[in-house]
Short mmCIF file of C-alpha atoms and ligand atoms in Angstrom, two decimals:
data_model
loop_
_atom_site.label_atom_id
_atom_site.label_comp_id
_atom_site.label_asym_id
_atom_site.label_seq_id
_atom_site.Cartn_x
_atom_site.Cartn_y
_atom_site.Cartn_z
CA MET O 1 17.36 21.34 12.18
CA SER O 2 19.37 22.88 9.36
CA ASN O 3 17.58 24.03 6.27
CA GLN O 4 20.59 25.00 4.26
CA HIS O 5 20.76 21.60 2.59
CA SER O 6 17.12 21.16 2.01
CA ILE O 7 15.64 21.31 -1.46
CA ASN O 8 15.92 24.78 -2.92
CA ILE O 9 13.94 24.10 -6.06
CA VAL O 10 10.52 25.54 -5.70
CA PRO O 11 7.80 23.19 -6.80
CA ASN O 12 6.08 24.62 -9.88
CA ASN O 13 2.70 23.43 -8.91
CA GLY O 14 2.11 23.50 -5.19
CA ASP O 15 -1.01 21.45 -5.27
CA MET O 16 -0.25 18.30 -7.21
CA ALA O 17 2.75 16.19 -6.33
CA VAL O 18 2.14 13.79 -9.23
CA GLU O 19 0.16 14.21 -12.41
CA ALA O 20 0.37 11.42 -14.95
CA ARG O 21 -1.62 11.25 -18.18
CA GLY O 22 -1.84 8.13 -20.29
CA LEU O 23 1.51 6.70 -19.22
CA VAL O 24 2.59 3.76 -21.36
CA LYS O 25 5.55 1.39 -21.12
CA THR O 26 5.96 -1.61 -23.33
CA PHE O 27 8.51 -4.38 -23.05
CA GLY O 28 8.50 -6.15 -26.41
CA ASP O 29 4.82 -6.78 -26.99
CA ASN O 30 3.97 -6.63 -23.30
CA ARG O 31 2.19 -3.38 -22.49
CA ALA O 32 3.31 -3.40 -18.86
CA VAL O 33 1.79 0.04 -18.26
CA ASP O 34 -1.05 0.76 -20.62
CA GLY O 35 -2.37 4.31 -20.27
CA VAL O 36 -2.15 5.08 -16.57
CA ASP O 37 -3.51 8.37 -15.17
CA LEU O 38 -2.61 9.40 -11.64
CA ASN O 39 -3.22 12.54 -9.59
CA VAL O 40 -1.53 12.72 -6.22
CA ARG O 41 -2.25 15.75 -4.08
CA ALA O 42 0.68 17.21 -2.16
CA GLY O 43 0.70 16.23 1.50
CA SER O 44 -1.23 13.01 1.01
CA ILE O 45 -0.50 9.29 1.02
CA TYR O 46 -1.46 7.72 -2.27
CA GLY O 47 -1.65 3.97 -2.62
CA VAL O 48 -1.18 2.06 -5.85
CA LEU O 49 -2.64 -1.34 -5.25
CA GLY O 50 -2.27 -4.31 -7.51
CA PRO O 51 -1.17 -7.92 -7.83
CA ASN O 52 2.20 -9.20 -9.09
CA GLY O 53 3.02 -7.91 -12.54
CA ALA O 54 0.26 -5.27 -12.56
CA GLY O 55 2.75 -2.55 -13.54
CA LYS O 56 3.30 -0.83 -10.20
CA THR O 57 7.10 -0.77 -10.20
CA THR O 58 7.24 0.18 -13.87
CA THR O 59 4.92 3.13 -13.19
CA ILE O 60 7.02 4.31 -10.25
CA ARG O 61 10.23 3.98 -12.25
CA MET O 62 8.81 6.22 -14.96
CA LEU O 63 7.65 8.81 -12.41
CA ALA O 64 11.07 8.70 -10.76
CA THR O 65 12.87 9.34 -14.09
CA LEU O 66 14.49 5.89 -13.98
CA LEU O 67 12.64 4.66 -17.05
CA ARG O 68 11.53 6.64 -20.09
CA PRO O 69 7.81 6.40 -20.87
CA ASP O 70 6.84 5.15 -24.33
CA GLY O 71 3.72 7.25 -24.24
CA GLY O 72 1.82 9.80 -22.18
CA SER O 73 3.32 12.35 -19.83
CA ALA O 74 3.97 12.86 -16.16
CA SER O 75 5.04 15.71 -13.95
CA ILE O 76 6.24 15.93 -10.37
CA PHE O 77 5.21 19.18 -8.64
CA GLY O 78 4.66 20.54 -12.13
CA HIS O 79 8.04 19.45 -13.52
CA ASP O 80 7.99 17.13 -16.51
CA VAL O 81 9.77 13.83 -15.83
CA VAL O 82 11.18 13.62 -19.37
CA LYS O 83 12.03 17.28 -19.98
CA GLU O 84 13.21 18.21 -16.48
CA PRO O 85 14.60 15.02 -14.95
CA GLN O 86 17.33 16.87 -13.02
CA ILE O 87 14.78 18.97 -11.17
CA VAL O 88 12.46 16.03 -10.61
CA ARG O 89 15.29 14.01 -9.05
CA GLN O 90 15.85 16.69 -6.47
CA LEU O 91 12.21 16.61 -5.45
CA ILE O 92 11.92 12.87 -4.90
CA GLY O 93 13.27 10.01 -2.84
CA VAL O 94 12.99 6.43 -3.96
CA THR O 95 13.57 3.51 -1.65
CA GLY O 96 15.85 0.90 -3.07
CA GLN O 97 18.26 3.40 -4.53
CA TYR O 98 20.76 2.93 -1.69
CA ALA O 99 20.94 -0.82 -2.01
CA SER O 100 24.70 -0.77 -2.47
CA VAL O 101 25.62 0.44 0.98
CA ASP O 102 28.85 -0.89 2.43
CA GLU O 103 28.28 -4.22 4.14
CA SER O 104 31.24 -4.03 6.49
CA LEU O 105 30.32 -0.61 7.85
CA SER O 106 27.79 -0.07 10.63
CA ALA O 107 24.34 1.44 10.15
CA THR O 108 25.54 4.69 11.70
CA GLU O 109 28.57 4.86 9.45
CA ASN O 110 26.47 4.25 6.36
CA LEU O 111 24.01 7.00 7.23
CA ILE O 112 26.82 9.42 8.04
CA ILE O 113 28.40 8.76 4.64
CA PHE O 114 25.12 9.48 2.84
CA SER O 115 24.60 12.62 4.88
CA ARG O 116 28.10 13.87 4.11
CA LEU O 117 27.56 13.13 0.40
CA LEU O 118 24.47 15.31 0.55
CA GLY O 119 26.54 18.13 1.99
CA LEU O 120 25.79 17.96 5.70
CA SER O 121 28.60 18.91 8.08
CA ARG O 122 30.22 16.26 10.25
CA THR O 123 28.20 17.28 13.31
CA GLU O 124 24.94 17.54 11.39
CA ALA O 125 25.60 14.18 9.74
CA ARG O 126 26.17 12.49 13.09
CA ARG O 127 23.05 14.05 14.56
CA LYS O 128 20.96 13.15 11.50
CA ALA O 129 22.19 9.56 11.61
CA SER O 130 21.30 9.08 15.24
CA GLU O 131 17.94 10.83 14.77
CA LEU O 132 17.05 8.49 11.90
CA LEU O 133 18.25 5.35 13.68
CA GLU O 134 16.10 6.30 16.66
CA GLU O 135 13.12 7.02 14.39
CA PHE O 136 13.45 3.64 12.71
CA GLY O 137 14.04 1.65 15.87
CA LEU O 138 17.58 0.77 14.86
CA THR O 139 19.43 2.43 17.74
CA GLU O 140 20.40 -0.88 19.31
CA ALA O 141 21.81 -2.14 16.03
CA ALA O 142 23.52 1.15 15.18
CA LYS O 143 27.05 -0.13 15.67
CA ARG O 144 26.58 -3.52 14.03
CA PRO O 145 27.92 -4.07 10.52
CA LEU O 146 25.21 -4.25 7.90
CA LYS O 147 26.03 -7.79 6.92
CA ASN O 148 24.46 -8.89 10.22
CA PHE O 149 21.18 -7.08 9.56
CA SER O 150 17.90 -8.91 8.97
CA GLY O 151 15.79 -8.15 5.90
CA GLY O 152 13.46 -5.91 7.92
CA MET O 153 16.34 -3.95 9.42
CA ARG O 154 17.83 -3.41 5.98
CA ARG O 155 14.51 -2.18 4.66
CA ARG O 156 14.26 0.33 7.46
CA LEU O 157 17.83 1.51 7.01
CA ASP O 158 17.16 1.86 3.30
CA LEU O 159 14.13 4.07 3.98
CA ALA O 160 16.12 6.04 6.58
CA ALA O 161 18.88 6.68 4.03
CA SER O 162 16.40 7.89 1.45
CA LEU O 163 15.04 10.42 3.97
CA ILE O 164 18.29 12.22 4.74
CA ALA O 165 17.58 14.73 2.00
CA GLN O 166 13.97 15.16 3.21
CA PRO O 167 12.53 15.02 -0.29
CA PRO O 168 9.03 16.49 -0.71
CA LEU O 169 7.85 13.34 -2.53
CA ILE O 170 8.79 9.83 -1.52
CA PHE O 171 8.14 6.74 -3.61
CA LEU O 172 7.89 3.57 -1.58
CA ASP O 173 7.71 0.44 -3.68
CA GLU O 174 6.14 -2.26 -1.53
CA PRO O 175 7.69 -0.89 1.66
CA THR O 176 6.49 -3.73 3.88
CA THR O 177 6.47 -6.80 1.67
CA GLY O 178 8.02 -9.66 3.61
CA LEU O 179 8.17 -7.81 6.93
CA ASP O 180 6.77 -9.35 10.11
CA PRO O 181 3.61 -7.73 11.50
CA ARG O 182 5.43 -5.77 14.20
CA THR O 183 7.98 -4.31 11.80
CA ARG O 184 5.19 -3.59 9.34
CA ASN O 185 3.36 -1.59 11.97
CA GLN O 186 6.50 0.39 12.75
CA MET O 187 6.89 1.12 9.07
CA TRP O 188 3.30 2.36 8.87
CA ASP O 189 3.89 4.69 11.82
CA THR O 190 7.01 6.03 10.16
CA ILE O 191 5.18 6.66 6.90
CA ARG O 192 2.38 8.49 8.74
CA ARG O 193 4.93 10.63 10.54
CA LEU O 194 6.66 11.48 7.27
CA VAL O 195 3.45 12.83 5.88
CA LYS O 196 2.69 14.77 9.06
CA SER O 197 6.05 16.48 8.65
CA GLY O 198 5.03 17.66 5.18
CA SER O 199 6.12 14.95 2.75
CA THR O 200 3.94 13.36 0.11
CA VAL O 201 4.11 9.58 -0.19
CA LEU O 202 3.24 7.42 -3.16
CA LEU O 203 3.41 3.79 -2.17
CA THR O 204 2.70 0.57 -3.96
CA THR O 205 1.39 -2.44 -2.17
CA GLN O 206 -0.12 -5.84 -2.67
CA TYR O 207 -1.62 -5.62 0.81
CA LEU O 208 -5.16 -4.41 0.79
CA GLN O 209 -4.97 -3.79 4.51
CA GLU O 210 -1.95 -1.58 4.01
CA ALA O 211 -3.72 0.65 1.51
CA ASP O 212 -6.70 0.70 3.84
CA GLU O 213 -4.56 1.72 6.84
CA LEU O 214 -2.45 4.35 5.16
CA ALA O 215 -3.75 5.77 1.93
CA ASP O 216 -5.94 8.84 1.50
CA ARG O 217 -6.67 7.74 -2.04
CA ILE O 218 -6.04 4.53 -3.90
CA ALA O 219 -5.62 3.50 -7.51
CA VAL O 220 -6.29 -0.17 -8.12
CA ILE O 221 -4.10 -1.27 -11.01
CA ASP O 222 -4.45 -4.48 -12.93
CA ARG O 223 -2.57 -5.54 -16.07
CA GLY O 224 -1.27 -2.03 -16.72
CA HIS O 225 -4.66 -0.33 -16.28
CA VAL O 226 -6.14 1.69 -13.45
CA VAL O 227 -9.36 -0.21 -12.86
CA ALA O 228 -10.62 1.89 -9.95
CA GLU O 229 -9.63 5.11 -8.22
CA GLY O 230 -10.92 6.91 -5.16
CA THR O 231 -10.85 7.17 -1.42
CA VAL O 232 -10.97 3.94 0.53
CA ASN O 233 -14.58 4.63 1.39
CA GLU O 234 -15.57 5.38 -2.20
CA LEU O 235 -14.03 2.14 -3.33
CA LYS O 236 -15.78 0.22 -0.63
CA GLU O 237 -19.09 1.86 -1.45
CA SER O 238 -18.63 1.08 -5.13
CA VAL O 239 -18.99 -2.56 -4.25
CA GLY O 240 -22.40 -1.64 -3.00
CA THR O 241 -22.95 -4.18 -0.28
CA SER O 242 -22.27 -4.45 3.36
CA SER O 243 -20.64 -7.49 4.71
CA LEU O 244 -21.80 -9.75 7.51
CA HIS O 245 -19.05 -11.24 9.69
CA LEU O 246 -19.96 -14.07 12.04
CA ASN O 247 -17.60 -15.62 14.56
CA ILE O 248 -18.93 -19.07 15.30
CA GLU O 249 -18.40 -20.21 18.89
CA ASN O 250 -17.99 -23.88 18.03
CA LEU O 251 -15.96 -24.52 14.89
CA GLN O 252 -17.83 -27.76 14.27
CA HIS O 253 -20.88 -25.62 13.50
CA MET O 254 -19.14 -23.68 10.72
CA GLN O 255 -20.62 -25.67 7.89
CA ASP O 256 -24.14 -25.61 9.30
CA ALA O 257 -23.84 -21.90 9.95
CA ARG O 258 -22.83 -21.25 6.36
CA LEU O 259 -25.75 -23.24 5.03
CA ILE O 260 -28.13 -21.19 7.14
CA VAL O 261 -26.55 -17.88 6.12
CA ASP O 262 -26.65 -18.86 2.45
CA ARG O 263 -30.28 -19.93 2.69
CA VAL O 264 -31.52 -16.87 4.59
CA LEU O 265 -29.54 -14.24 2.66
CA LYS O 266 -29.63 -16.14 -0.66
CA VAL O 267 -25.89 -15.66 -1.09
CA GLU O 268 -22.78 -17.77 -1.14
CA SER O 269 -20.84 -17.10 2.04
CA ALA O 270 -17.11 -17.58 2.46
CA VAL O 271 -14.81 -18.50 5.31
CA SER O 272 -12.25 -15.87 6.34
CA ALA O 273 -8.63 -16.49 5.41
CA GLU O 274 -7.68 -17.18 9.02
CA GLY O 275 -10.70 -19.46 9.42
CA GLY O 276 -13.31 -19.32 12.16
CA LYS O 277 -15.36 -16.56 10.56
CA VAL O 278 -18.23 -16.75 8.13
CA LEU O 279 -18.33 -13.79 5.75
CA ALA O 280 -21.34 -12.99 3.64
CA PRO O 281 -22.26 -10.10 1.35
CA MET O 282 -25.52 -8.36 2.23
CA ALA O 283 -27.52 -5.82 0.29
CA ASP O 284 -29.76 -5.02 3.22
CA ALA O 285 -28.35 -4.83 6.73
CA ASP O 286 -31.84 -5.37 8.17
CA ARG O 287 -31.69 -8.99 7.14
CA VAL O 288 -29.15 -9.64 9.88
CA ALA O 289 -31.98 -10.25 12.36
CA ASP O 290 -33.34 -13.08 10.21
CA VAL O 291 -29.90 -14.69 10.18
CA LEU O 292 -29.49 -14.42 13.93
CA ILE O 293 -32.92 -15.92 14.60
CA ALA O 294 -32.28 -18.80 12.21
CA LEU O 295 -28.93 -19.53 13.84
CA ARG O 296 -30.45 -19.50 17.32
CA GLU O 297 -33.22 -21.86 16.21
CA ALA O 298 -30.53 -24.23 14.96
CA GLY O 299 -28.72 -24.01 18.29
CA ILE O 300 -25.62 -22.38 16.79
CA GLN O 301 -23.94 -19.92 19.13
CA LEU O 302 -22.05 -16.87 18.00
CA ALA O 303 -18.93 -15.53 19.69
CA GLU O 304 -19.28 -12.26 17.82
CA PHE O 305 -20.97 -10.74 14.83
CA SER O 306 -20.67 -7.51 12.91
CA VAL O 307 -21.97 -5.81 9.82
CA GLN O 308 -19.16 -3.98 8.07
CA LYS O 309 -18.37 -2.11 4.93
CA PRO O 310 -16.71 -4.50 2.51
CA THR O 311 -12.98 -5.00 2.99
CA LEU O 312 -10.57 -3.91 0.33
CA ASP O 313 -10.04 -7.58 -0.45
CA GLU O 314 -13.68 -7.80 -1.37
CA VAL O 315 -13.46 -4.55 -3.34
CA PHE O 316 -10.45 -5.77 -5.28
CA LEU O 317 -11.98 -9.10 -6.11
CA THR O 318 -15.19 -7.47 -7.18
CA ILE O 319 -13.43 -4.98 -9.44
CA THR O 320 -10.86 -7.23 -11.06
CA GLY O 321 -12.65 -10.54 -10.87
CA HIS O 322 -9.42 -12.26 -9.85
CA GLY O 323 -9.78 -15.09 -7.44
CA VAL O 324 -13.41 -15.55 -8.45
CA GLU O 325 -12.68 -16.32 -12.06
CA GLY O 326 -14.13 -19.83 -11.91
CA ASP O 327 -17.37 -18.38 -10.62
CA ALA O 328 -17.43 -15.26 -12.75
CA ALA O 329 -20.12 -16.43 -15.13
CA LYS O 330 -22.28 -17.66 -12.31
CA ALA O 331 -21.81 -14.42 -10.37
CA SER O 332 -22.85 -12.28 -13.33
CA ASP O 333 -26.18 -14.09 -13.43
CA LYS O 334 -26.91 -13.03 -9.91
CA SER O 335 -28.56 -9.86 -8.77
CA GLU O 336 -26.55 -7.18 -6.99
CA GLN O 337 -27.83 -8.49 -3.71
CA GLU O 338 -26.58 -11.95 -4.38
CA ARG O 339 -23.17 -10.97 -5.60
CA GLU O 340 -20.56 -13.49 -4.71
CA VAL O 341 -17.57 -12.30 -2.77
CA ARG O 342 -14.72 -14.55 -1.76
CA VAL O 343 -12.09 -13.49 0.72
N1 LIG K 401 12.85 -4.51 -17.46
C1 LIG K 401 11.85 -5.27 -17.89
N2 LIG K 401 11.94 -5.98 -19.04
C2 LIG K 401 10.92 -6.72 -19.50
N3 LIG K 401 9.74 -6.83 -18.87
C3 LIG K 401 9.58 -6.18 -17.73
C4 LIG K 401 10.61 -5.35 -17.17
N4 LIG K 401 10.15 -4.80 -16.02
C5 LIG K 401 8.90 -5.26 -15.86
N5 LIG K 401 8.54 -6.08 -16.88
C6 LIG K 401 7.21 -6.71 -17.05
O1 LIG K 401 6.24 -5.70 -16.94
C7 LIG K 401 5.10 -6.14 -16.22
C8 LIG K 401 4.88 -5.26 -15.03
O2 LIG K 401 5.95 -5.42 -14.12
P1 LIG K 401 6.10 -4.58 -12.80
O3 LIG K 401 7.39 -4.93 -12.19
O4 LIG K 401 5.84 -3.14 -13.08
O5 LIG K 401 4.88 -5.15 -11.93
P2 LIG K 401 4.57 -4.91 -10.39
O6 LIG K 401 3.16 -4.46 -10.33
O7 LIG K 401 5.60 -4.04 -9.80
O8 LIG K 401 4.65 -6.39 -9.81
P3 LIG K 401 5.20 -6.90 -8.38
O9 LIG K 401 4.06 -6.79 -7.43
O10 LIG K 401 5.55 -8.33 -8.65
O11 LIG K 401 6.40 -6.08 -8.01
C9 LIG K 401 5.39 -7.59 -15.89
O12 LIG K 401 4.77 -8.38 -16.85
C10 LIG K 401 6.90 -7.70 -15.96
O13 LIG K 401 7.28 -8.99 -16.31
MG1 LIG K 402 6.97 -4.31 -8.28
#
């Protein structure tokens, strides 16, 4: 691998890839980003998690020097995004920036062009292109023109193109939104490998599972504010309950099972998104025995049960209150133990 084209600007601050203080961006009277602080340690994967319109893309665009902040400050490896944008741009890669690749050219040809633009020799460019296509599972499609690519293939080529320069910090704005599960998993593997090879990744996602799978630390952002920050485990612990998951053998018993769970644990249980599972918050894992005995007495058989830390879905709903809004007042009357969590 040639190093002669790699970044020759020494990061000012080896430790922190991103430091943002009180970042603000307003559009008219909409404070899209309203005082965001972020600290991303070099060599880590940092997840910014939030629903549509939370301010994720706007935050990334300010950090990537694509949008000027209206307030606050941010630096990338110690370089101020407003005062030293040229330097910052050489330290970062942003997916999406190569959207205007040539549709009639093949994937290989596109990657070779980008490599040549970045100063790689013809031989290096060809090797880099084939390396990246292999890495992203696009070898078979290498010779096909881009106009025949699926959305997932384009996304992967886009990420591949942004990696030619091997930037120390990579911004991935919703890297897997709309991808099928298999392609999503490939993307996750690629992101993990990037970080193993020394890059820092800041990614945004609406997928709680994605943040859970990938991120060392997470900021939960809602309406322009960071509403929670920490490791996945810290966030889960902040919810303060464990979670009982019951797979009911016979789906016709679901309703009865929920009634029993609710009565014994004095909670309101929920049914998992994919159905077939009763989920209930628990303050005290010891109570699980009472539930199992009550279910057996009612003749309800379980296929499986587990007591888990809360999922990020549960964490998010607990922190932001979204999705439980109709029940918010009711929930606040309840004790910690009886907290309502919907999935
Ligand atoms: N260029 C713009 N002009 C005006 N308003 C904007 C602009 N960009 C974003 N906004 C508004 O700022 C808010 C935050 O948008 P942003 O795109 O940062 O959210 P997001 O978290 O990335 O959402 P999504 O998950 O849908 O991508 C939204 O209310 C959006 O409508
Ligand atoms: Mg966005």
